[in-house]
PDB file of C-alpha atoms in Angstrom:
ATOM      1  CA  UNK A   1      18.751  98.675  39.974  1.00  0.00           C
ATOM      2  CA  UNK A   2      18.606  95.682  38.063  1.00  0.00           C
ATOM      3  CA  UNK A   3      21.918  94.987  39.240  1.00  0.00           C
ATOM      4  CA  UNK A   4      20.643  95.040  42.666  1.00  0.00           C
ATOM      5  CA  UNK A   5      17.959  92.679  42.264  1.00  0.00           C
ATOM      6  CA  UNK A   6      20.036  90.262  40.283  1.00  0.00           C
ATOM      7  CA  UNK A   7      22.510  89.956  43.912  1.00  0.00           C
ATOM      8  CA  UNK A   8      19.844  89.406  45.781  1.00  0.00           C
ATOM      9  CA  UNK A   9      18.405  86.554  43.995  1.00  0.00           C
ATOM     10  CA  UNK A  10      21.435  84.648  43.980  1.00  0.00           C
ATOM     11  CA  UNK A  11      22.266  85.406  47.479  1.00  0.00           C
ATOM     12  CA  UNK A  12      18.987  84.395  48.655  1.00  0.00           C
ATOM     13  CA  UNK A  13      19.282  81.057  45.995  1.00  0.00           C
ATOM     14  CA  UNK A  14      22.356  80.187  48.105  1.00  0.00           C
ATOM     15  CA  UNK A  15      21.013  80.990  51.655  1.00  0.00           C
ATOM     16  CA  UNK A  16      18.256  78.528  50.572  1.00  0.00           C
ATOM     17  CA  UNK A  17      20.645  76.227  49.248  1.00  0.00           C
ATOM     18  CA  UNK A  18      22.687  76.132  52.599  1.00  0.00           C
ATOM     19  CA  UNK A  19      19.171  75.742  54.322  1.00  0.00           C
ATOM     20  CA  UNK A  20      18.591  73.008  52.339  1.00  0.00           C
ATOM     21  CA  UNK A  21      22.051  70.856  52.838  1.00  0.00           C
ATOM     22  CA  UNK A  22      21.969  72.018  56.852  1.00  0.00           C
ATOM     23  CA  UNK A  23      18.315  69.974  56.930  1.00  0.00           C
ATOM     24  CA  UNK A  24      17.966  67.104  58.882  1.00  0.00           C
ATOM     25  CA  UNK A  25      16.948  64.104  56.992  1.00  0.00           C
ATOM     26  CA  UNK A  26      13.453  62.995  56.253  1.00  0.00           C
ATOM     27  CA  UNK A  27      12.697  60.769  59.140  1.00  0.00           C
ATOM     28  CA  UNK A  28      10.053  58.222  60.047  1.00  0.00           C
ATOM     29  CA  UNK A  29       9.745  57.273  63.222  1.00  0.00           C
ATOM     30  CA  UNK A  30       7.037  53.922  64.338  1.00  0.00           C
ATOM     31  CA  UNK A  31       7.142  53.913  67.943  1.00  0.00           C
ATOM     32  CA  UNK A  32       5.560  51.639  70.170  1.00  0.00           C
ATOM     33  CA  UNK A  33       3.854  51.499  73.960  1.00  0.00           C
ATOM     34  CA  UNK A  34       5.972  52.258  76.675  1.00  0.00           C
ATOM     35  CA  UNK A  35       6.821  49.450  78.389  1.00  0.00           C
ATOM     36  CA  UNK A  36       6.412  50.276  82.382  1.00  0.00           C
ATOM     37  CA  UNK A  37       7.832  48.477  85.260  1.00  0.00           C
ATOM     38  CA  UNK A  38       9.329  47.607  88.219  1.00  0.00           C
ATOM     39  CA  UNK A  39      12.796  46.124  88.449  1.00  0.00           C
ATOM     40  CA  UNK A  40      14.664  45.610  91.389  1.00  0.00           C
ATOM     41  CA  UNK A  41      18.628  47.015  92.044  1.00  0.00           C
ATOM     42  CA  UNK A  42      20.893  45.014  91.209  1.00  0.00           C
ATOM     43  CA  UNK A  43      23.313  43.383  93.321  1.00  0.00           C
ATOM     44  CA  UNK A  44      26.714  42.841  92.459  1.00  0.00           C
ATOM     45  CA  UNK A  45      29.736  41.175  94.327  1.00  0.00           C
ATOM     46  CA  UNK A  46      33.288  42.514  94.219  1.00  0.00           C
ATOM     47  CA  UNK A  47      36.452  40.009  96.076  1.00  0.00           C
ATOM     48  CA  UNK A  48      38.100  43.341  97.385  1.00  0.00           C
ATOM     49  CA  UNK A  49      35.754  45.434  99.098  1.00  0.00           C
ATOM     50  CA  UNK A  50      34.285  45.264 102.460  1.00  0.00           C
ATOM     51  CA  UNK A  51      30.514  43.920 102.693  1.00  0.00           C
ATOM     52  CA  UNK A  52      27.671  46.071 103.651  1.00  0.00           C
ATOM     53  CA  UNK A  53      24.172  45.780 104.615  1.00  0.00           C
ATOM     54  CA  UNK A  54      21.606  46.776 102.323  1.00  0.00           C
ATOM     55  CA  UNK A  55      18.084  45.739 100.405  1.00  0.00           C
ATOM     56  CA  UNK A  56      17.416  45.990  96.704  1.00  0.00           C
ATOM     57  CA  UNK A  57      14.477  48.706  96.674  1.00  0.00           C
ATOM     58  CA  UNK A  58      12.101  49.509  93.265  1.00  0.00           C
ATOM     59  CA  UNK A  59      12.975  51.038  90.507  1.00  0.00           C
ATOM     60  CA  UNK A  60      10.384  51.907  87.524  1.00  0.00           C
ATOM     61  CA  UNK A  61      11.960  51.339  84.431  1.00  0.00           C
ATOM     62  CA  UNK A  62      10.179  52.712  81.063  1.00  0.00           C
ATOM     63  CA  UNK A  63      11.195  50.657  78.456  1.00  0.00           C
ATOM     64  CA  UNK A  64      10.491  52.805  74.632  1.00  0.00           C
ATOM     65  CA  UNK A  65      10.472  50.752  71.197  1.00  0.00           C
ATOM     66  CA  UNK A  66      10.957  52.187  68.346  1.00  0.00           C
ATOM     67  CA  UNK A  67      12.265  51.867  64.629  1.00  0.00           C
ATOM     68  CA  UNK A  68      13.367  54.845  62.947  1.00  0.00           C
ATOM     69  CA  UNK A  69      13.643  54.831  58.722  1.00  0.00           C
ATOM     70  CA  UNK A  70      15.578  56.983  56.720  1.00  0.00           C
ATOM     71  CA  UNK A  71      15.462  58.456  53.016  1.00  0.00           C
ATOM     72  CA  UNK A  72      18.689  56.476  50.820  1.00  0.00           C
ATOM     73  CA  UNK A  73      20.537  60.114  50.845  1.00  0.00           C
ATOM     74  CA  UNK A  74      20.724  59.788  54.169  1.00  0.00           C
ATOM     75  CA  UNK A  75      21.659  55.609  54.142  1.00  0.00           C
ATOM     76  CA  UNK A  76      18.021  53.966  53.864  1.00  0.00           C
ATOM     77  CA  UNK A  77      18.365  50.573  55.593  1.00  0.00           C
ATOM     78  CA  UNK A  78      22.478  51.127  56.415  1.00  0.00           C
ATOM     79  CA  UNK A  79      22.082  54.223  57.414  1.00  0.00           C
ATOM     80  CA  UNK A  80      21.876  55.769  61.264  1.00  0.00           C
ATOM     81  CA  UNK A  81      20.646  59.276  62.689  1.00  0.00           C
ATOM     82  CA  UNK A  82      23.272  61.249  64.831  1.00  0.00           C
ATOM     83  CA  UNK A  83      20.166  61.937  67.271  1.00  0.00           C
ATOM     84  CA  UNK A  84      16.499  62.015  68.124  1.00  0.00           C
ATOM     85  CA  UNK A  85      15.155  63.877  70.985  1.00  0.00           C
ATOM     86  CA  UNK A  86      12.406  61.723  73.095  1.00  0.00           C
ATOM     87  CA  UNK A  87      10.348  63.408  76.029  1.00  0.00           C
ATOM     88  CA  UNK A  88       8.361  61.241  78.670  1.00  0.00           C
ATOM     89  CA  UNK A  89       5.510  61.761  80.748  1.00  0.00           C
ATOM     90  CA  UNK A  90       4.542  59.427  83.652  1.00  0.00           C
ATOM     91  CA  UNK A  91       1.383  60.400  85.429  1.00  0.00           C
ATOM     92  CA  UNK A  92       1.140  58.632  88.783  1.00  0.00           C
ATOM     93  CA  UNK A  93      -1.733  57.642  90.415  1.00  0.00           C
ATOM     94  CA  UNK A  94      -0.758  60.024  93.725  1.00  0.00           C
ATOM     95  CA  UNK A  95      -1.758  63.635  94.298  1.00  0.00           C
ATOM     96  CA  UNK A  96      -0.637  66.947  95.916  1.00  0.00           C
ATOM     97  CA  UNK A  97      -2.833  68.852  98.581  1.00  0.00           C
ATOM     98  CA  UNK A  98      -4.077  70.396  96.311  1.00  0.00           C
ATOM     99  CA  UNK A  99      -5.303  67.909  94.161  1.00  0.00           C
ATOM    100  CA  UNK A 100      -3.277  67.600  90.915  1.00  0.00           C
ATOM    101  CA  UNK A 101      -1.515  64.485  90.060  1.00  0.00           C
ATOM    102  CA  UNK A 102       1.878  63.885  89.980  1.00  0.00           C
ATOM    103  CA  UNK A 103       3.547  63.774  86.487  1.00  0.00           C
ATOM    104  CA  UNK A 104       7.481  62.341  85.896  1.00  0.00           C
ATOM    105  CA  UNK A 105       8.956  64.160  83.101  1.00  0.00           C
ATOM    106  CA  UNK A 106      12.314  62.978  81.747  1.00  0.00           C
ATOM    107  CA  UNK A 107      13.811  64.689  78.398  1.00  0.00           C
ATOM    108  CA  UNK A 108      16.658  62.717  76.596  1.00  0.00           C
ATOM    109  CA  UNK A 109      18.708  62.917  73.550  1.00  0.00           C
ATOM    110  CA  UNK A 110      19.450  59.483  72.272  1.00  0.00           C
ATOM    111  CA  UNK A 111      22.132  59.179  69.435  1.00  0.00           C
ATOM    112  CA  UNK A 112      23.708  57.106  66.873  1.00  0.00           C
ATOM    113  CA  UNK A 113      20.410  55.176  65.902  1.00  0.00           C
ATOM    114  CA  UNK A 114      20.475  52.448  63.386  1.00  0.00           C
ATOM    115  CA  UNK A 115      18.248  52.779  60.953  1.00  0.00           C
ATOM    116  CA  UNK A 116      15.659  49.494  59.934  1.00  0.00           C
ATOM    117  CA  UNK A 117      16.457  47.637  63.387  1.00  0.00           C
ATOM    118  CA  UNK A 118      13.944  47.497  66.568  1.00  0.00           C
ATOM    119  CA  UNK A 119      15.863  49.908  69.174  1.00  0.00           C
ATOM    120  CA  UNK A 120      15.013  50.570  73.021  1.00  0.00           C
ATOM    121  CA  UNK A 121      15.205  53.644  74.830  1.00  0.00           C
ATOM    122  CA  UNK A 122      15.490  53.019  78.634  1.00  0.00           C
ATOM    123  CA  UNK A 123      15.068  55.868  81.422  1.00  0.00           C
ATOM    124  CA  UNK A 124      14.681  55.013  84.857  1.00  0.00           C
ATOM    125  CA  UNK A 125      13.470  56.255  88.174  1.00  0.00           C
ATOM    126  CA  UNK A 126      14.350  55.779  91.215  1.00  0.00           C
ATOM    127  CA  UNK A 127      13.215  54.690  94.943  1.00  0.00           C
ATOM    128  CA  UNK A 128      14.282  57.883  96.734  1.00  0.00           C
ATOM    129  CA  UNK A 129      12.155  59.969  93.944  1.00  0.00           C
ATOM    130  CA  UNK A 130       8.840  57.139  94.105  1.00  0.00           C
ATOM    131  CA  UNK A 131       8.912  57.432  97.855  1.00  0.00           C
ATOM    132  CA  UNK A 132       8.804  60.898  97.649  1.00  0.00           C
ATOM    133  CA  UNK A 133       6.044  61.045  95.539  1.00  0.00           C
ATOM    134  CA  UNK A 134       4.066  58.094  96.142  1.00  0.00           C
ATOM    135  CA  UNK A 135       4.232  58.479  99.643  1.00  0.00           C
ATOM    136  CA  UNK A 136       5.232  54.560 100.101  1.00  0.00           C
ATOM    137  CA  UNK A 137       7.282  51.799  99.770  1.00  0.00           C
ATOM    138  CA  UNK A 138       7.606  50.018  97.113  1.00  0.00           C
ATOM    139  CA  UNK A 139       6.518  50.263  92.993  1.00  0.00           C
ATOM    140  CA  UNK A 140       4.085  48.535  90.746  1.00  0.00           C
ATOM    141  CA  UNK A 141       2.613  49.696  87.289  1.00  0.00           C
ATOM    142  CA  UNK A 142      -0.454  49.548  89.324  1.00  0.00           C
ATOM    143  CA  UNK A 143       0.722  52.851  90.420  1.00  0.00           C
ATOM    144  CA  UNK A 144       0.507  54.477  86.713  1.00  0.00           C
ATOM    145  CA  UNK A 145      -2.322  56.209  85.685  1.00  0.00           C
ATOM    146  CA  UNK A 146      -1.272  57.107  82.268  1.00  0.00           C
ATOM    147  CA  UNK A 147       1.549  57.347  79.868  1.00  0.00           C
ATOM    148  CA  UNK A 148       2.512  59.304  76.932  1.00  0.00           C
ATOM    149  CA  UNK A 149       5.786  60.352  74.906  1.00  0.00           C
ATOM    150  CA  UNK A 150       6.706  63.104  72.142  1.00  0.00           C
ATOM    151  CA  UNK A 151       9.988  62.078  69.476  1.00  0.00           C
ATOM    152  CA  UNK A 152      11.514  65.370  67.983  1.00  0.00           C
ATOM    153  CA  UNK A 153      13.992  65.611  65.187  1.00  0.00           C
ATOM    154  CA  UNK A 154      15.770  68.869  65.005  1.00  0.00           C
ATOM    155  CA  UNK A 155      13.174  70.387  67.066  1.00  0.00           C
ATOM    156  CA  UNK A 156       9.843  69.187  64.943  1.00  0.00           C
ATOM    157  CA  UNK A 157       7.682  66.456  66.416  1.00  0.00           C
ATOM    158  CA  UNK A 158       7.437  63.505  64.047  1.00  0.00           C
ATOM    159  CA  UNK A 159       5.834  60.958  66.477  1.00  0.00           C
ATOM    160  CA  UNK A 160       3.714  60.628  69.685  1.00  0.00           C
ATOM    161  CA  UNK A 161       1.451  58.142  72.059  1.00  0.00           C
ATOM    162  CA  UNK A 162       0.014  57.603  74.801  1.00  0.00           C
ATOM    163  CA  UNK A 163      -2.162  55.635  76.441  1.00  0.00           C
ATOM    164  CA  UNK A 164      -4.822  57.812  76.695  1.00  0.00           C
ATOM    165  CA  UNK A 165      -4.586  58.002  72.304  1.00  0.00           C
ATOM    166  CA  UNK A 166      -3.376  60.333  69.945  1.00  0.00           C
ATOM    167  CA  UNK A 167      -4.147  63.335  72.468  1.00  0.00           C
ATOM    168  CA  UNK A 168      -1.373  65.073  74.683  1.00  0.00           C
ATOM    169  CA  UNK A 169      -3.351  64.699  77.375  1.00  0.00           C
ATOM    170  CA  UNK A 170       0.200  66.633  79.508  1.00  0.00           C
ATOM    171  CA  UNK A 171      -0.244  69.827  77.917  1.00  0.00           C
ATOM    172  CA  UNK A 172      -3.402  70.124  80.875  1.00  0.00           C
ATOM    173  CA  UNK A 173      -0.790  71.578  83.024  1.00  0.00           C
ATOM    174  CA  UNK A 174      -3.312  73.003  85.340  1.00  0.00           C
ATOM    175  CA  UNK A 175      -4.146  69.242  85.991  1.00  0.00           C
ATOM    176  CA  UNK A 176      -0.764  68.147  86.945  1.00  0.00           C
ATOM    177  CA  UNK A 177       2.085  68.734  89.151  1.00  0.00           C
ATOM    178  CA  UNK A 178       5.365  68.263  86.805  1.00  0.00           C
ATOM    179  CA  UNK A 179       8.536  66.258  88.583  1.00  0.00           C
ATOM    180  CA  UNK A 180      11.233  67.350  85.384  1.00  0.00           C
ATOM    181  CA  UNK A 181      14.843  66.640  86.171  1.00  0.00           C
ATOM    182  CA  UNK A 182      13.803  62.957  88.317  1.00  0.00           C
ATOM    183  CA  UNK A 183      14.122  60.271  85.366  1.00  0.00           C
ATOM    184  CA  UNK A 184      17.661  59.200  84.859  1.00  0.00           C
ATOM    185  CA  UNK A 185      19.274  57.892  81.881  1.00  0.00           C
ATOM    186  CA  UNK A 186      20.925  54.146  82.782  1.00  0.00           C
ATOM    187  CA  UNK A 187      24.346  54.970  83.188  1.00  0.00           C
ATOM    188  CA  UNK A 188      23.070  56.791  85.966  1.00  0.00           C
ATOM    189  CA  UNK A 189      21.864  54.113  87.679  1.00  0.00           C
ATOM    190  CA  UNK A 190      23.179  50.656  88.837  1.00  0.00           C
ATOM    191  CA  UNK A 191      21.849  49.112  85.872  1.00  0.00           C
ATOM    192  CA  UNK A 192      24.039  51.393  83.720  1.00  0.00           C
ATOM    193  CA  UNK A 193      26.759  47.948  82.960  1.00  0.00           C
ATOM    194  CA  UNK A 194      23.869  46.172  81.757  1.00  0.00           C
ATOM    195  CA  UNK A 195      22.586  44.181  78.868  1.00  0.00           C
ATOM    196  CA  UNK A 196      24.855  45.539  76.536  1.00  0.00           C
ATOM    197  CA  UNK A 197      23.602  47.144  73.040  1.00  0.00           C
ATOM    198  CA  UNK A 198      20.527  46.492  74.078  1.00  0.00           C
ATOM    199  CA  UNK A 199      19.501  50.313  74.510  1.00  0.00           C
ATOM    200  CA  UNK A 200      20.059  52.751  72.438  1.00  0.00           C
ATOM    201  CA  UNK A 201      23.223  55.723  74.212  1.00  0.00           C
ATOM    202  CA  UNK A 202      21.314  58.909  76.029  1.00  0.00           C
ATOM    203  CA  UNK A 203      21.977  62.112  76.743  1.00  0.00           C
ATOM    204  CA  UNK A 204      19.885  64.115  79.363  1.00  0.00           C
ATOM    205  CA  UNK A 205      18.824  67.265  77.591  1.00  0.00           C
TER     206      UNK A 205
END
């Protein structure tokens, strides 16, 4: 019997120990306001295609700073993490029949993040979807009513705002009518050659 009780403790010491070394690092994450508004499409010229008509429509653009730090045994200051999961909601100020307001949800895995630097996560939505729901031409951030965003790390939330405080004011579902799938990461939009390492890369969960 003692036998038996001796295996188990050292399988469990080593299932813990696995546990332990699978963990994802201790992060901090200081994230700031989103930064919402409306940028036009871009236009670009190319010598050896044919011209065609068109007008640059509105696009909102949500613009999230951040700085992540990490523990030294997982680089401190040199150090990056492989990802960190970052979900948005966009409540516009434009309702359904029956009364609840639109909400944009947009769920994105950003990766390779430098550690100690001030990073930007861009996500972007565009005309065709704010016609639809605003019922209009045209975007301004007069046409927010609130903001808010959750940052997971291996699945646990470490940070969160909004601009209503601390409070996830989204998790009122009966409230809201949720748009998920609508907000694009950039390099699905024309903006997607742009501004170079600006942004931090995403990945549409």
């Amino acid at each position: 019997m003692m036998k038996i009780h001796t295996a188990l403790a050292i399988l469990a010491f080593g299932v813990g120990t696995a546990s332990a070394q699978t963990a994802a690092p201790a992060v901090k994450v200081d994230g700031g306001k989103l930064e919402i508004k409306s940028i036009q499409t871009p236009q670009f010229q190319a010598s050896n295609v044919g011209e065609k008509r068109w007008r640059p429509k509105d696009w909102m653009e949500v613009d999230f700073s951040f700085q992540i730090k990490l523990p030294q045994s997982a680089g401190g200051r040199n150090g990056a993490l492989d990802s960190l999961a970052v979900t948005y909601y966009i409540a516009l100020n434009a309702q359904t029949k029956d009364g609840k307001y639109e909400v944009i949800k947009g769920a994105f895995n950003y990766v390779d993040i430098p550690a100690s630097e001030d990073c930007h996560a861009l996500a972007y939505v565009s005309p065709a979807t704010l016609r639809r729901l605003l019922q209009k031409d045209g975007f301004t951030p007069s046409d927010i009513k609130a903001w808010g965003y959750e940052v997971t790390v291996g699945g646990q939330r470490i940070e969160g705002n909004s601009s209503m405080g601390k409070a996830p004011w989204w998790e009122k579902t009966e409230s809201f009518s949720m748009n998920e799938g609508v907000m694009l990461a950039k390099t699905e939009t024309p903006f997607g050659i742009l501004w170079g390492d600006y942004d931090v890369s995403a990945k549409k969960q």
